[in-house]
mmCIF file of C-alpha atoms and ligand atoms in Angstrom:
data_model
loop_
_atom_site.group_PDB
_atom_site.id
_atom_site.type_symbol
_atom_site.label_atom_id
_atom_site.label_comp_id
_atom_site.label_asym_id
_atom_site.label_seq_id
_atom_site.Cartn_x
_atom_site.Cartn_y
_atom_site.Cartn_z
ATOM 1 C CA MET A 1 9.273 2.902 -22.897
ATOM 2 C CA ALA A 2 9.589 6.637 -23.621
ATOM 3 C CA PRO A 3 10.962 8.452 -20.572
ATOM 4 C CA LEU A 4 8.603 10.552 -18.450
ATOM 5 C CA LEU A 5 11.410 12.999 -17.687
ATOM 6 C CA HIS A 6 14.456 13.446 -19.840
ATOM 7 C CA LEU A 7 17.301 15.859 -19.124
ATOM 8 C CA GLU A 8 19.728 16.205 -21.994
ATOM 9 C CA ASN A 9 23.166 17.790 -21.809
ATOM 10 C CA ILE A 10 22.179 20.078 -18.946
ATOM 11 C CA THR A 11 24.809 22.603 -17.917
ATOM 12 C CA LYS A 12 24.460 25.119 -15.079
ATOM 13 C CA SER A 13 27.018 27.233 -13.246
ATOM 14 C CA PHE A 14 26.854 29.860 -10.532
ATOM 15 C CA GLY A 15 30.018 31.825 -11.248
ATOM 16 C CA ARG A 16 32.806 29.328 -10.714
ATOM 17 C CA VAL A 17 30.558 26.698 -9.112
ATOM 18 C CA THR A 18 29.314 24.206 -11.702
ATOM 19 C CA VAL A 19 26.275 22.259 -10.529
ATOM 20 C CA ALA A 20 25.613 20.446 -13.811
ATOM 21 C CA LYS A 21 28.119 19.711 -16.538
ATOM 22 C CA ASP A 22 26.588 18.301 -19.715
ATOM 23 C CA MET A 23 24.415 16.044 -17.602
ATOM 24 C CA THR A 24 22.004 13.582 -19.207
ATOM 25 C CA LEU A 25 19.471 11.686 -17.092
ATOM 26 C CA SER A 26 16.081 10.013 -17.690
ATOM 27 C CA VAL A 27 13.264 8.824 -15.455
ATOM 28 C CA ALA A 28 10.773 6.259 -16.786
ATOM 29 C CA PRO A 29 7.026 6.530 -16.074
ATOM 30 C CA GLY A 30 6.310 5.138 -12.610
ATOM 31 C CA GLU A 31 9.992 4.689 -11.790
ATOM 32 C CA ALA A 32 11.372 5.401 -8.293
ATOM 33 C CA LEU A 33 14.838 6.933 -8.580
ATOM 34 C CA GLY A 34 17.048 7.841 -5.615
ATOM 35 C CA ILE A 35 19.666 10.592 -5.850
ATOM 36 C CA VAL A 36 22.653 10.741 -3.535
ATOM 37 C CA GLY A 37 25.737 12.920 -3.608
ATOM 38 C CA PRO A 38 27.857 15.042 -1.283
ATOM 39 C CA ASN A 39 26.654 18.380 0.128
ATOM 40 C CA GLY A 40 26.773 21.039 -2.547
ATOM 41 C CA ALA A 41 26.849 18.506 -5.404
ATOM 42 C CA GLY A 42 23.964 20.300 -7.106
ATOM 43 C CA LYS A 43 21.094 17.951 -6.209
ATOM 44 C CA SER A 44 18.619 20.638 -5.117
ATOM 45 C CA SER A 45 19.703 22.785 -8.078
ATOM 46 C CA LEU A 46 18.761 19.891 -10.349
ATOM 47 C CA PHE A 47 15.262 19.852 -8.850
ATOM 48 C CA ALA A 48 15.079 23.631 -9.277
ATOM 49 C CA MET A 49 15.833 23.189 -12.985
ATOM 50 C CA ILE A 50 13.206 20.444 -13.329
ATOM 51 C CA SER A 51 10.535 22.429 -11.465
ATOM 52 C CA GLY A 52 11.338 25.700 -13.242
ATOM 53 C CA ASP A 53 12.786 27.720 -10.359
ATOM 54 C CA LEU A 54 16.139 27.780 -12.140
ATOM 55 C CA ARG A 55 16.958 27.873 -15.840
ATOM 56 C CA PRO A 56 19.854 25.755 -17.130
ATOM 57 C CA ASP A 57 22.585 27.599 -19.061
ATOM 58 C CA ARG A 58 22.403 24.930 -21.739
ATOM 59 C CA GLY A 59 20.552 21.714 -22.456
ATOM 60 C CA THR A 60 16.951 20.558 -22.729
ATOM 61 C CA ILE A 61 14.403 19.243 -20.266
ATOM 62 C CA ARG A 62 11.524 17.169 -21.598
ATOM 63 C CA PHE A 63 8.519 15.993 -19.627
ATOM 64 C CA ASP A 64 6.164 13.490 -21.206
ATOM 65 C CA GLY A 65 7.765 14.232 -24.576
ATOM 66 C CA ARG A 66 7.283 18.010 -24.349
ATOM 67 C CA ASP A 67 10.149 20.476 -24.180
ATOM 68 C CA ILE A 68 9.632 22.333 -20.889
ATOM 69 C CA THR A 69 13.097 23.930 -20.649
ATOM 70 C CA GLY A 70 11.687 27.463 -20.700
ATOM 71 C CA ALA A 71 8.256 26.743 -19.153
ATOM 72 C CA ALA A 72 7.145 28.627 -16.036
ATOM 73 C CA PRO A 73 6.985 26.709 -12.719
ATOM 74 C CA HIS A 74 3.161 26.724 -12.603
ATOM 75 C CA ALA A 75 2.997 25.317 -16.146
ATOM 76 C CA ARG A 76 5.253 22.447 -15.070
ATOM 77 C CA THR A 77 3.102 21.815 -12.009
ATOM 78 C CA ARG A 78 0.033 21.640 -14.242
ATOM 79 C CA ALA A 79 1.896 19.325 -16.624
ATOM 80 C CA GLY A 80 2.333 16.887 -13.694
ATOM 81 C CA ILE A 81 5.549 17.703 -11.841
ATOM 82 C CA GLY A 82 5.144 18.046 -8.070
ATOM 83 C CA ARG A 83 7.970 18.879 -5.692
ATOM 84 C CA THR A 84 8.860 19.302 -2.048
ATOM 85 C CA TYR A 85 11.431 21.746 -0.701
ATOM 86 C CA GLN A 86 14.447 20.787 1.410
ATOM 87 C CA VAL A 87 13.293 23.371 3.962
ATOM 88 C CA PRO A 88 9.495 22.909 4.341
ATOM 89 C CA ARG A 89 7.530 25.884 3.023
ATOM 90 C CA PRO A 90 3.931 25.597 4.251
ATOM 91 C CA PHE A 91 1.656 28.597 4.777
ATOM 92 C CA GLU A 92 2.204 28.691 8.546
ATOM 93 C CA HIS A 93 -1.118 30.333 9.427
ATOM 94 C CA LEU A 94 -3.270 28.119 7.233
ATOM 95 C CA THR A 95 -4.472 24.734 8.444
ATOM 96 C CA VAL A 96 -3.086 21.488 7.067
ATOM 97 C CA PHE A 97 -6.296 21.088 5.040
ATOM 98 C CA GLU A 98 -6.056 24.605 3.614
ATOM 99 C CA ASN A 99 -2.390 24.159 2.716
ATOM 100 C CA VAL A 100 -3.185 21.122 0.568
ATOM 101 C CA LEU A 101 -6.384 22.682 -0.814
ATOM 102 C CA VAL A 102 -4.433 25.674 -2.144
ATOM 103 C CA CYS A 103 -2.144 23.305 -4.060
ATOM 104 C CA GLY A 104 -5.169 21.611 -5.667
ATOM 105 C CA HIS A 105 -6.604 24.991 -6.647
ATOM 106 C CA GLN A 106 -3.379 26.489 -7.947
ATOM 107 C CA GLY A 107 -1.563 23.416 -9.182
ATOM 108 C CA ALA A 108 -4.400 21.401 -10.674
ATOM 109 C CA ARG A 109 -7.116 24.069 -11.139
ATOM 110 C CA LEU A 110 -9.510 21.994 -9.060
ATOM 111 C CA LYS A 111 -12.636 23.740 -7.821
ATOM 112 C CA GLY A 112 -15.370 23.110 -5.275
ATOM 113 C CA ARG A 113 -16.073 19.495 -4.394
ATOM 114 C CA ALA A 114 -13.294 18.107 -6.621
ATOM 115 C CA ALA A 115 -10.711 20.213 -4.748
ATOM 116 C CA TRP A 116 -12.161 19.182 -1.391
ATOM 117 C CA GLN A 117 -12.162 15.508 -2.352
ATOM 118 C CA ARG A 118 -8.593 15.602 -3.641
ATOM 119 C CA THR A 119 -7.464 17.264 -0.408
ATOM 120 C CA MET A 120 -9.139 14.667 1.818
ATOM 121 C CA GLU A 121 -7.732 11.838 -0.264
ATOM 122 C CA VAL A 122 -4.196 13.267 -0.061
ATOM 123 C CA LEU A 123 -4.486 13.810 3.707
ATOM 124 C CA ASP A 124 -5.565 10.171 4.100
ATOM 125 C CA ARG A 125 -2.700 8.901 1.968
ATOM 126 C CA THR A 126 -0.090 10.924 3.836
ATOM 127 C CA GLY A 127 -1.498 10.159 7.305
ATOM 128 C CA LEU A 128 -2.388 13.802 7.986
ATOM 129 C CA ALA A 129 -6.189 13.497 8.127
ATOM 130 C CA PRO A 130 -6.319 13.710 11.967
ATOM 131 C CA LEU A 131 -4.408 17.016 11.763
ATOM 132 C CA ALA A 132 -6.569 18.542 9.008
ATOM 133 C CA ASN A 133 -7.633 21.513 11.169
ATOM 134 C CA THR A 134 -4.240 22.184 12.783
ATOM 135 C CA PRO A 135 -2.373 25.301 11.627
ATOM 136 C CA ALA A 136 0.787 24.252 9.761
ATOM 137 C CA GLY A 137 2.890 26.444 12.048
ATOM 138 C CA ARG A 138 2.133 24.125 14.969
ATOM 139 C CA LEU A 139 3.350 20.926 13.304
ATOM 140 C CA GLY A 140 6.449 19.011 14.401
ATOM 141 C CA LEU A 141 9.154 18.105 11.877
ATOM 142 C CA LEU A 142 7.735 14.724 10.759
ATOM 143 C CA GLN A 143 4.312 16.249 10.169
ATOM 144 C CA ARG A 144 5.862 19.206 8.324
ATOM 145 C CA LYS A 145 7.697 16.758 6.065
ATOM 146 C CA ARG A 146 4.468 14.836 5.524
ATOM 147 C CA LEU A 147 2.776 18.117 4.670
ATOM 148 C CA GLU A 148 5.458 18.870 2.071
ATOM 149 C CA VAL A 149 4.666 15.520 0.438
ATOM 150 C CA ALA A 150 0.922 16.185 0.755
ATOM 151 C CA ARG A 151 1.250 19.637 -0.850
ATOM 152 C CA ALA A 152 3.154 18.103 -3.765
ATOM 153 C CA MET A 153 0.464 15.408 -4.049
ATOM 154 C CA GLY A 154 -2.305 18.012 -3.951
ATOM 155 C CA THR A 155 -1.251 19.232 -7.397
ATOM 156 C CA GLY A 156 -2.039 15.787 -8.875
ATOM 157 C CA PRO A 157 1.469 14.970 -10.127
ATOM 158 C CA ARG A 158 2.650 12.087 -12.296
ATOM 159 C CA LEU A 159 6.165 12.680 -11.045
ATOM 160 C CA VAL A 160 7.043 13.887 -7.566
ATOM 161 C CA LEU A 161 10.428 15.291 -6.591
ATOM 162 C CA LEU A 162 11.283 14.751 -2.916
ATOM 163 C CA ASP A 163 14.184 16.797 -1.529
ATOM 164 C CA GLU A 164 15.528 15.311 1.728
ATOM 165 C CA VAL A 165 12.137 14.634 3.251
ATOM 166 C CA ALA A 166 13.724 12.178 5.722
ATOM 167 C CA GLY A 167 16.438 14.606 6.893
ATOM 168 C CA GLY A 168 16.386 15.357 10.628
ATOM 169 C CA LEU A 169 13.829 12.665 11.490
ATOM 170 C CA THR A 170 14.248 9.945 14.124
ATOM 171 C CA GLU A 171 14.613 6.371 12.921
ATOM 172 C CA PRO A 172 10.956 5.355 13.544
ATOM 173 C CA GLU A 173 9.849 8.586 11.819
ATOM 174 C CA VAL A 174 12.017 7.785 8.790
ATOM 175 C CA LEU A 175 10.311 4.392 8.552
ATOM 176 C CA GLU A 176 6.868 6.050 8.722
ATOM 177 C CA LEU A 177 7.810 8.320 5.856
ATOM 178 C CA VAL A 178 9.238 5.429 3.828
ATOM 179 C CA THR A 179 5.834 3.727 4.170
ATOM 180 C CA VAL A 180 4.082 6.822 2.789
ATOM 181 C CA VAL A 181 6.464 7.185 -0.175
ATOM 182 C CA ARG A 182 6.413 3.471 -0.999
ATOM 183 C CA GLN A 183 2.636 3.564 -1.063
ATOM 184 C CA LEU A 184 2.648 6.486 -3.513
ATOM 185 C CA HIS A 185 5.051 4.595 -5.726
ATOM 186 C CA THR A 186 2.895 1.462 -5.573
ATOM 187 C CA GLU A 187 0.018 3.561 -6.890
ATOM 188 C CA GLY A 188 2.045 4.259 -10.043
ATOM 189 C CA LEU A 189 3.545 7.648 -9.268
ATOM 190 C CA GLY A 190 7.030 8.407 -10.589
ATOM 191 C CA ILE A 191 9.371 9.433 -7.770
ATOM 192 C CA VAL A 192 12.759 11.104 -7.683
ATOM 193 C CA TRP A 193 14.036 11.240 -4.117
ATOM 194 C CA ILE A 194 17.169 13.132 -3.043
ATOM 195 C CA GLU A 195 18.253 11.837 0.338
ATOM 196 C CA HIS A 196 21.273 11.599 2.609
ATOM 197 C CA VAL A 197 19.466 8.985 4.737
ATOM 198 C CA VAL A 198 20.348 6.335 2.193
ATOM 199 C CA HIS A 199 18.811 3.364 3.955
ATOM 200 C CA ALA A 200 15.425 5.045 3.409
ATOM 201 C CA LEU A 201 16.212 5.183 -0.307
ATOM 202 C CA VAL A 202 17.366 1.577 -0.444
ATOM 203 C CA LYS A 203 14.006 0.515 1.026
ATOM 204 C CA THR A 204 12.092 2.537 -1.564
ATOM 205 C CA VAL A 205 13.788 3.037 -4.921
ATOM 206 C CA GLY A 206 14.616 0.631 -7.735
ATOM 207 C CA ARG A 207 17.451 2.714 -9.145
ATOM 208 C CA MET A 208 19.994 5.120 -7.690
ATOM 209 C CA VAL A 209 22.137 7.874 -9.154
ATOM 210 C CA CYS A 210 25.115 9.504 -7.459
ATOM 211 C CA LEU A 211 25.853 13.102 -8.485
ATOM 212 C CA ALA A 212 29.170 14.829 -7.925
ATOM 213 C CA GLY A 213 31.108 17.529 -9.715
ATOM 214 C CA GLY A 214 28.078 18.363 -11.847
ATOM 215 C CA ASP A 215 27.851 14.899 -13.329
ATOM 216 C CA VAL A 216 26.382 11.444 -12.819
ATOM 217 C CA VAL A 217 29.191 9.363 -11.292
ATOM 218 C CA ALA A 218 27.143 6.175 -10.807
ATOM 219 C CA ASP A 219 23.717 5.018 -12.001
ATOM 220 C CA GLY A 220 22.043 1.649 -11.425
ATOM 221 C CA ASP A 221 20.960 -0.810 -8.768
ATOM 222 C CA PRO A 222 20.969 1.035 -5.381
ATOM 223 C CA VAL A 223 23.103 -1.520 -3.554
ATOM 224 C CA GLU A 224 25.606 -1.650 -6.418
ATOM 225 C CA VAL A 225 25.788 2.151 -6.626
ATOM 226 C CA LEU A 226 26.497 2.371 -2.881
ATOM 227 C CA ALA A 227 29.220 -0.263 -3.243
ATOM 228 C CA ASP A 228 30.841 1.591 -6.164
ATOM 229 C CA PRO A 229 34.379 2.667 -5.173
ATOM 230 C CA LYS A 230 33.817 6.182 -6.608
ATOM 231 C CA VAL A 231 30.710 6.617 -4.458
ATOM 232 C CA ARG A 232 32.385 5.208 -1.348
ATOM 233 C CA GLU A 233 35.280 7.580 -1.812
ATOM 234 C CA LEU A 234 32.910 10.568 -2.068
ATOM 235 C CA TYR A 235 31.027 9.585 1.071
ATOM 236 C CA LEU A 236 33.769 8.168 3.211
ATOM 237 C CA GLY A 237 35.601 11.423 2.649
ATOM 238 C CA ALA A 238 32.515 13.271 3.871
ATOM 239 C CA GLY A 239 33.688 13.561 7.500
ATOM 240 C CA PRO A 240 31.740 13.389 10.765
ATOM 241 C CA GLU A 241 28.976 15.787 9.630
ATOM 242 C CA ALA A 242 27.737 12.978 7.384
ATOM 243 C CA GLY A 243 25.966 11.783 10.570
ATOM 244 C CA ALA A 244 23.867 8.756 11.436
ATOM 245 C CA GLY A 245 22.157 6.760 8.727
ATOM 246 C CA THR A 246 23.969 8.444 5.856
ATOM 247 C CA ALA A 247 25.813 6.645 3.101
ATOM 248 C CA ALA A 248 29.018 6.871 5.146
ATOM 249 C CA GLU A 249 27.428 4.849 7.937
ATOM 250 C CA VAL A 250 25.601 2.353 5.751
ATOM 251 C CA LEU A 251 28.834 1.646 3.913
ATOM 252 C CA GLN A 252 30.966 0.975 7.018
HETATM 253 N N1 LIG B 1 20.875 30.489 -6.533
HETATM 254 C C1 LIG B 1 22.171 30.229 -6.308
HETATM 255 N N2 LIG B 1 23.111 31.163 -6.482
HETATM 256 C C2 LIG B 1 24.430 30.904 -6.297
HETATM 257 N N3 LIG B 1 24.895 29.697 -5.911
HETATM 258 C C3 LIG B 1 24.009 28.717 -5.716
HETATM 259 C C4 LIG B 1 22.592 28.915 -5.899
HETATM 260 N N4 LIG B 1 21.950 27.751 -5.640
HETATM 261 C C5 LIG B 1 22.900 26.868 -5.309
HETATM 262 N N5 LIG B 1 24.137 27.446 -5.356
HETATM 263 C C6 LIG B 1 25.418 26.762 -5.081
HETATM 264 O O1 LIG B 1 25.440 25.599 -5.888
HETATM 265 C C7 LIG B 1 26.031 24.505 -5.189
HETATM 266 C C8 LIG B 1 25.059 23.356 -5.175
HETATM 267 O O2 LIG B 1 23.969 23.665 -4.313
HETATM 268 P P1 LIG B 1 22.749 22.679 -4.120
HETATM 269 O O3 LIG B 1 21.857 23.286 -3.104
HETATM 270 O O4 LIG B 1 22.163 22.320 -5.437
HETATM 271 O O5 LIG B 1 23.492 21.391 -3.538
HETATM 272 P P2 LIG B 1 22.905 20.036 -2.900
HETATM 273 O O6 LIG B 1 23.548 18.916 -3.641
HETATM 274 O O7 LIG B 1 21.422 20.095 -2.864
HETATM 275 O O8 LIG B 1 23.501 20.092 -1.427
HETATM 276 P P3 LIG B 1 22.897 19.572 -0.026
HETATM 277 O O9 LIG B 1 23.149 18.084 -0.002
HETATM 278 O O10 LIG B 1 23.700 20.274 1.005
HETATM 279 O O11 LIG B 1 21.435 19.930 0.013
HETATM 280 C C9 LIG B 1 26.400 25.036 -3.811
HETATM 281 O O12 LIG B 1 27.764 25.408 -3.869
HETATM 282 C C10 LIG B 1 25.525 26.259 -3.653
HETATM 283 O O13 LIG B 1 26.098 27.213 -2.795
HETATM 284 MG MG1 LIG B 2 20.030 20.141 -1.378
#
């Protein structure tokens, strides 16, 4: 099957920091891929290159067969790439409903009833419908993370990029979020999920990649990737800040 997303020989440096070094990576349509890697490995930078916030120094990015390497972020959103941000970025003064509605308008050019219907459907799927009229600024962390997912969904993506949406949540909250993401995947959406809370990934994705030093150091079955000596070394050297539920803990 032709890949939905294909990164070929991507290279990107910030001065002396190299976040991608001739990296090649593909995601199949409807695939759920987990990405792990130490802090500063370049995971969020990779998403920025896929979503168009950052341009690679070299290499090509294809989505659905089209070269999107130089495409503007809004063009990529309209092509079907949705993303969340590691630090949630809602419009604080708008309600939950309005936040998602804006994404339908801007990301998918939906108007009138179609935009309203998409918004309601997304709020139902992400469990936010009861909070539709609450200003985003009043939401707790779990609901803010749900809203990030909902805003990405509002653009009608075929592929959604999730950047640490489980970070900072309690264990029951992580499980609630896993349920939401699994459901989206079941409905046929492609998912790439960067996460330090690796047990959430293991419950959700069919394939895992570990990034370090600007390259893919392991790629395959999630349990096998986590058992890979190179991956263990990277995480077990991560120190106490790795925290509860991270790869370091799962691998003990
Ligand atoms: N716009 C930028 N300008 C300069 N340096 C940057 C920029 N964006 C990222 N970096 C640097 O690139 C490296 C990778 O950052 P990135 O945020 O991609 O890592 P990450 O793997 O997402 O880390 P974390 O797990 O902590 O979220 C870091 O050293 C960071 O300081
Ligand atoms: Mg990051």
